[in-house]
PDB file of C-alpha atoms in Angstrom:
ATOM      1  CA  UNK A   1     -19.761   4.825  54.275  1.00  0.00           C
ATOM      2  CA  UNK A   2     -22.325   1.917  55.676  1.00  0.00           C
ATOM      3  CA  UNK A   3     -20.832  -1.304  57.329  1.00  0.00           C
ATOM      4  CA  UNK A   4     -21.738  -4.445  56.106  1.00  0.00           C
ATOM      5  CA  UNK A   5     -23.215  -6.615  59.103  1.00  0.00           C
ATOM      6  CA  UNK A   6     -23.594 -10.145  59.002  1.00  0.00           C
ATOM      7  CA  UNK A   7     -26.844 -12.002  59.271  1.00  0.00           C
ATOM      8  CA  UNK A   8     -26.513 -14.058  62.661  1.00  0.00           C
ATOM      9  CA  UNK A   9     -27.628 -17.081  62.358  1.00  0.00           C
ATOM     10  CA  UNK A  10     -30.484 -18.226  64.934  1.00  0.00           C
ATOM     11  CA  UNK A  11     -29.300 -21.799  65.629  1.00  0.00           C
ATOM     12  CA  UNK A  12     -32.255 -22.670  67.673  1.00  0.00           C
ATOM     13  CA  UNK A  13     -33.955 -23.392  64.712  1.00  0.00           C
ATOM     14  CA  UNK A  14     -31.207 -24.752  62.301  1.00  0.00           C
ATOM     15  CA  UNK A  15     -33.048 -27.561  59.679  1.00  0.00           C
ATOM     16  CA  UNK A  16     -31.052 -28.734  57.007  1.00  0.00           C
ATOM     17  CA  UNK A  17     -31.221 -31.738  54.689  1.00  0.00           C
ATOM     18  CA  UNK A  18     -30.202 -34.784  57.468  1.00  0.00           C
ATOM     19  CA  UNK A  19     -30.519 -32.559  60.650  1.00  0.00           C
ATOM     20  CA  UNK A  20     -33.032 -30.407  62.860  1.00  0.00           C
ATOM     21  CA  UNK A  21     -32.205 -28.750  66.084  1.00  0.00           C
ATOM     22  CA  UNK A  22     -36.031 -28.654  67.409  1.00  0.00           C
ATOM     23  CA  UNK A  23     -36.345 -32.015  66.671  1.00  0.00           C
ATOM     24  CA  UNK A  24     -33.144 -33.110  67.509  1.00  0.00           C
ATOM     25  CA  UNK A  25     -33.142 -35.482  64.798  1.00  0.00           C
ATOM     26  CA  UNK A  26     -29.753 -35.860  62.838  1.00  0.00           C
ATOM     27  CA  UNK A  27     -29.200 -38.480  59.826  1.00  0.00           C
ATOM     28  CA  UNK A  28     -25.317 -39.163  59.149  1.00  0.00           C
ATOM     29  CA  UNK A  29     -25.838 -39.993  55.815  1.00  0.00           C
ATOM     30  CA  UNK A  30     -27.365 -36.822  54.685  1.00  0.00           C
ATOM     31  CA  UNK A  31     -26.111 -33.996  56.775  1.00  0.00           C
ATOM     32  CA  UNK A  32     -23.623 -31.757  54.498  1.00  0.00           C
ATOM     33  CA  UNK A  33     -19.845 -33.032  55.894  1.00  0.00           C
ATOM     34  CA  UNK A  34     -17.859 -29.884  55.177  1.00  0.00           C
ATOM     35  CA  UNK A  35     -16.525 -28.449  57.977  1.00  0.00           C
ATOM     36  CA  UNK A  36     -17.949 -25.050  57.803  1.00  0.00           C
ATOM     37  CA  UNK A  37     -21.427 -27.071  58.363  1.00  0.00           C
ATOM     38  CA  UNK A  38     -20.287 -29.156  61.076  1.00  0.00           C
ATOM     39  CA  UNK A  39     -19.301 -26.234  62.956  1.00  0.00           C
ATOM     40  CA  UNK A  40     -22.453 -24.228  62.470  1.00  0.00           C
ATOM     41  CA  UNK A  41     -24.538 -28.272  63.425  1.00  0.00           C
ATOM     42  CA  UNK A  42     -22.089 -28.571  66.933  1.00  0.00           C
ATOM     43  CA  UNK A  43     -23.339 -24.649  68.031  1.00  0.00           C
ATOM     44  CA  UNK A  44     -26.823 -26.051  67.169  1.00  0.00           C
ATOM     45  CA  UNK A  45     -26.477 -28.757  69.351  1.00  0.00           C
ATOM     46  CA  UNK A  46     -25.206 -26.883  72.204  1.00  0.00           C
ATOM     47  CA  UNK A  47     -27.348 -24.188  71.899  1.00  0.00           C
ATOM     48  CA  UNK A  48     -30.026 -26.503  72.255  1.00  0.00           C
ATOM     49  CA  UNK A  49     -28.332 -28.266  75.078  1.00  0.00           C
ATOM     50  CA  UNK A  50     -28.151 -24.886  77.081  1.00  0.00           C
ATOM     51  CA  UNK A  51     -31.885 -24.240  76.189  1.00  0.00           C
ATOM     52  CA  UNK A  52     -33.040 -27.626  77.947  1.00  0.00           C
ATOM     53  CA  UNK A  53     -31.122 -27.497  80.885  1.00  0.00           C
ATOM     54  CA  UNK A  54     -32.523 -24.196  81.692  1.00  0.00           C
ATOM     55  CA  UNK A  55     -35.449 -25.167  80.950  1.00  0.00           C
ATOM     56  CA  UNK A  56     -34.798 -28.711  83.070  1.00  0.00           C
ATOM     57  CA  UNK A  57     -36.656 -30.874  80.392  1.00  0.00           C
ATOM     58  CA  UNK A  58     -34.623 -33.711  80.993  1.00  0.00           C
ATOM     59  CA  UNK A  59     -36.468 -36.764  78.775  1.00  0.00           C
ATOM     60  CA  UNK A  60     -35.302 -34.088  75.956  1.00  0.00           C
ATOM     61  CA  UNK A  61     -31.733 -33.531  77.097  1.00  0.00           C
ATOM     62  CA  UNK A  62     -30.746 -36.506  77.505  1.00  0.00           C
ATOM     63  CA  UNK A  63     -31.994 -37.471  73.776  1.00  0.00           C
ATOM     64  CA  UNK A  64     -30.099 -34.801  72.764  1.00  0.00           C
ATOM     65  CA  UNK A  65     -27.042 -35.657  74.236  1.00  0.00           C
ATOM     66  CA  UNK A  66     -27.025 -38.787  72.939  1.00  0.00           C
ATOM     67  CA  UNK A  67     -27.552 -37.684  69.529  1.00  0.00           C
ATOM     68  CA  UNK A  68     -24.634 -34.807  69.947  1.00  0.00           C
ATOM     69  CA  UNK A  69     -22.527 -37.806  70.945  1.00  0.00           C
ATOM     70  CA  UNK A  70     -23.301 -40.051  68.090  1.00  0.00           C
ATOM     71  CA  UNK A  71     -22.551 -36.659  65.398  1.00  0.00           C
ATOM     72  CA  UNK A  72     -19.435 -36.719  67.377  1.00  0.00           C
ATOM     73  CA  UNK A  73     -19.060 -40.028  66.515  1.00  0.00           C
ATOM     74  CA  UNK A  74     -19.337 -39.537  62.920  1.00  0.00           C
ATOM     75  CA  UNK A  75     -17.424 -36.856  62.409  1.00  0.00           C
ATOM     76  CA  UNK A  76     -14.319 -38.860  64.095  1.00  0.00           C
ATOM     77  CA  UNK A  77     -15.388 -41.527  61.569  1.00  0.00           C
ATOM     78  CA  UNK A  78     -14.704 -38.965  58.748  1.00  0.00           C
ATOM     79  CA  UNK A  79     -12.450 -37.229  59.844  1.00  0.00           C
ATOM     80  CA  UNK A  80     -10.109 -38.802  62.713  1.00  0.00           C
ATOM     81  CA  UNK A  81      -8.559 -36.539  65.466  1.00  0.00           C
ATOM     82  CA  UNK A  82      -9.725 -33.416  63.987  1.00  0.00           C
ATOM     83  CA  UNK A  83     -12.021 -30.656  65.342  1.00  0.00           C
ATOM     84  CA  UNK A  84     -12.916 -29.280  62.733  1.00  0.00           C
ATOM     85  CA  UNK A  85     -12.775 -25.823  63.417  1.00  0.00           C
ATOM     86  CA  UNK A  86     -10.243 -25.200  60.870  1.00  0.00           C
ATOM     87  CA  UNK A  87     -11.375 -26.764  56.998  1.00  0.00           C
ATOM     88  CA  UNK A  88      -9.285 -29.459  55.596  1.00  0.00           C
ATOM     89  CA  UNK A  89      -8.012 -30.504  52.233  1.00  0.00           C
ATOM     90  CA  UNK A  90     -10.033 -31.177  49.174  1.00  0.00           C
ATOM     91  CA  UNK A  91      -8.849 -34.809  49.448  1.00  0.00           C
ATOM     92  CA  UNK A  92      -9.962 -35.357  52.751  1.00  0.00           C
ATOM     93  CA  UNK A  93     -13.433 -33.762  51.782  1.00  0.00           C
ATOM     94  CA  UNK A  94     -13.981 -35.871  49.034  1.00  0.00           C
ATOM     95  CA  UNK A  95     -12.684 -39.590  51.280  1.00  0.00           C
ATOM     96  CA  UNK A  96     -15.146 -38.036  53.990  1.00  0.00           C
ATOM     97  CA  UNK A  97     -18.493 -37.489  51.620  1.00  0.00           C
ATOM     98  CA  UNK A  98     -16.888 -41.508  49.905  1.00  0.00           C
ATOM     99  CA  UNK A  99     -17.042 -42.772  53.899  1.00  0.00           C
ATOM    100  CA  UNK A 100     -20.330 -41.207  54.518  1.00  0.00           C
ATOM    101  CA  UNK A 101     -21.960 -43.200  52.079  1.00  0.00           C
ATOM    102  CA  UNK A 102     -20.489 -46.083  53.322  1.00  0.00           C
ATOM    103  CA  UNK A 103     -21.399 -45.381  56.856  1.00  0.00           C
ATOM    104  CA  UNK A 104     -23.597 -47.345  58.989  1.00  0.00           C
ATOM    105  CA  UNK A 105     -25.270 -45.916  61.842  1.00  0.00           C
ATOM    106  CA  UNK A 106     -24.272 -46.991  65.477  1.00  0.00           C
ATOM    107  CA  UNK A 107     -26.010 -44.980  67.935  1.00  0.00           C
ATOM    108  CA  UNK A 108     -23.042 -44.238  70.730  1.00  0.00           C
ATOM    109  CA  UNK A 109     -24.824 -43.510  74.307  1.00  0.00           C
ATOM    110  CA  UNK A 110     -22.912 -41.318  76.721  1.00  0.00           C
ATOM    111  CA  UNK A 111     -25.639 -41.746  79.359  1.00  0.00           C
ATOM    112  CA  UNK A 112     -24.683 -45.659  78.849  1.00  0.00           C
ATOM    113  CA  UNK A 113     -20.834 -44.929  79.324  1.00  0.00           C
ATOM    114  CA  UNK A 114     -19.873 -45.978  75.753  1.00  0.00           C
ATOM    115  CA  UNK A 115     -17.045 -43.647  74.677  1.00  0.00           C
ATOM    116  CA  UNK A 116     -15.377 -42.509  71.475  1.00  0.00           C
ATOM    117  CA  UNK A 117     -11.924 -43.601  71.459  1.00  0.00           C
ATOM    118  CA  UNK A 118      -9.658 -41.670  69.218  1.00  0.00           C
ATOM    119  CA  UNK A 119      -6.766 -43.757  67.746  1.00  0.00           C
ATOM    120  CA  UNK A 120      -3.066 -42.142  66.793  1.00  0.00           C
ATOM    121  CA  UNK A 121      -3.005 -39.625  64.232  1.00  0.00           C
ATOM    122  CA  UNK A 122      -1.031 -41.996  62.008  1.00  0.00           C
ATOM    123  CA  UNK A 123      -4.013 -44.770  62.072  1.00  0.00           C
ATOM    124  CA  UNK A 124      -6.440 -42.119  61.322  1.00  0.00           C
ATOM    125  CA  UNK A 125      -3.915 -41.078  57.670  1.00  0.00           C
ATOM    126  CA  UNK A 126      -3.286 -44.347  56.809  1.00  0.00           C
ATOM    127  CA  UNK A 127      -7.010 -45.125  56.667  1.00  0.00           C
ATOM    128  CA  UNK A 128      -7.964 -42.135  54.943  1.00  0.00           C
ATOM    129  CA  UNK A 129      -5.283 -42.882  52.091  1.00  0.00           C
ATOM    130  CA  UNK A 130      -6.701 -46.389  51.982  1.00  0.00           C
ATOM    131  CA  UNK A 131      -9.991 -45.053  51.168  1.00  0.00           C
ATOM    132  CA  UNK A 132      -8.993 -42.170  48.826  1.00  0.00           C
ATOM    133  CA  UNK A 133      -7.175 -45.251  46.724  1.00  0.00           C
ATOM    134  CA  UNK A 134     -11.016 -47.309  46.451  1.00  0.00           C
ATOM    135  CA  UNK A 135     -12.114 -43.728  45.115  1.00  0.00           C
ATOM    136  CA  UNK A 136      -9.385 -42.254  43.243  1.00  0.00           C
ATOM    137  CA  UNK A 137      -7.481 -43.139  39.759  1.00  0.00           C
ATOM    138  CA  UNK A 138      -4.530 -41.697  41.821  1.00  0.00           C
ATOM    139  CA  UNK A 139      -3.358 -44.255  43.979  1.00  0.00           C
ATOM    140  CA  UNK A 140      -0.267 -42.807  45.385  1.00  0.00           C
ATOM    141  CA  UNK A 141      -1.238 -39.993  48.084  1.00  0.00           C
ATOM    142  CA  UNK A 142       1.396 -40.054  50.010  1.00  0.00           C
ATOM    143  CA  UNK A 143       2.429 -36.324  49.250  1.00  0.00           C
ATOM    144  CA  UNK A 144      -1.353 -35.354  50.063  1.00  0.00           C
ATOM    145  CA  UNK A 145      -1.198 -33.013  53.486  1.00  0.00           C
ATOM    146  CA  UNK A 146      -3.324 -34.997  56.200  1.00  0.00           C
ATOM    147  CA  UNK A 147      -5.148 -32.553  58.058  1.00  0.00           C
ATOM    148  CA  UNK A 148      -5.400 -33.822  61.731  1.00  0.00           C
ATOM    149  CA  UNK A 149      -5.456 -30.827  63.938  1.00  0.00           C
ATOM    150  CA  UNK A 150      -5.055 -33.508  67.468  1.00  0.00           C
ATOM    151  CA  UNK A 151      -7.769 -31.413  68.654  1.00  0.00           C
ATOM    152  CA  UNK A 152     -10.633 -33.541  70.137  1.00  0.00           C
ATOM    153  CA  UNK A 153     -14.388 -32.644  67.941  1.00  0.00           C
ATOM    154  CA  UNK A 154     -16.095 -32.716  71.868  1.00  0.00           C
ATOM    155  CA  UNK A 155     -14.167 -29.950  74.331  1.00  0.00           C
ATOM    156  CA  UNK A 156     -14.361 -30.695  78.040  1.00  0.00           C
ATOM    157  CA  UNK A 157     -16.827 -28.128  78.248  1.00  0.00           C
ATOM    158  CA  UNK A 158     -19.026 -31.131  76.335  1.00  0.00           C
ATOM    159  CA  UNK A 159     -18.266 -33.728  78.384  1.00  0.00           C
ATOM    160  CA  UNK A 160     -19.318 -31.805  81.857  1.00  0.00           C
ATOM    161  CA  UNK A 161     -22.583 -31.571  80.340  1.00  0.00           C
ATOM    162  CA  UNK A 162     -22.809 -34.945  79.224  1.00  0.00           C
ATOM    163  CA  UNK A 163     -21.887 -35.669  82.551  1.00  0.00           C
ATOM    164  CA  UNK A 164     -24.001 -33.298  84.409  1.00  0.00           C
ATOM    165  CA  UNK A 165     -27.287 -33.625  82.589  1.00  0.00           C
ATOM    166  CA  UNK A 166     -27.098 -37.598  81.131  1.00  0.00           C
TER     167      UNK A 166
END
């Protein structure tokens, strides 16, 4: 009787359609927006976080920080006071890839002090059910569960970092 092991994925070198961890380039409008992805693209970014501070190659970390912050950014866009460590509904999914195309790029600097303010979990449904109505024939969405876990996407972990090395 074998076991069936899982290929671990090196995330040192993650490249995808709309992001690359060496290069530390990300582009909002074409990363994949599930939330399976943005899981595995936030351990990218602090693997490669942890891999420039020890390597104290600070023009590079700081770049890097600044792009972690703006993904955070975007993925509060899409998806409000949610981590994303847990998936969310297949309404949500489809408002968030509707909003991504719609989306226009405003690089957020932590190293400048600009912060992501999150807004009440009620702001964050009510938009979302405004947008699924542009999208949808089905207008009424009120019985639609909102995932909105109140988690923050950025741990305080993040933020002493950003602190630390910005």
């Amino acid at each position: 009787m074998g076991i069936l092991l899982h290929k671990v994925e090196d995330f040192s070198t993650l490249a995808e359609p709309g992001f690359d961890i060496e290069q530390c380039f990300l582009d909002c409008t074409r990363i994949s927006i599930r939330c399976e992805d943005i899981r595995r693209y936030k351990k990218a970014f602090r693997v490669r976080i942890r891999g420039l501070i020890k390597t104290n190659n600070r023009v590079a970390l700081s770049a890097c920080i600044d792009n972690f912050y703006r993904f955070a950014t975007f993925i509060e866009y899409l998806y409000g006071h949610h981590s994303c460590a847990t998936g969310v509904s297949s309404w949500q999914e489809e408002t968030a890839r509707f909003m991504q195309k719609k989306y226009r790029d405003i690089p957020m600097h932590f190293s400048r002090g600009e912060q992501i303010v999150y807004a009440p979990r009620s702001a964050y449904e009510k938009h979302f059910r405004e947008q699924y109505a542009l999208l949808s024939a089905e207008k009424e969405n009120s019985a639609f569960e909102c995932m909105q876990d109140n988690k923050p996407f950025l741990t305080l972990k993040d933020y002493a970092h950003f602190e630390r090395w910005s």
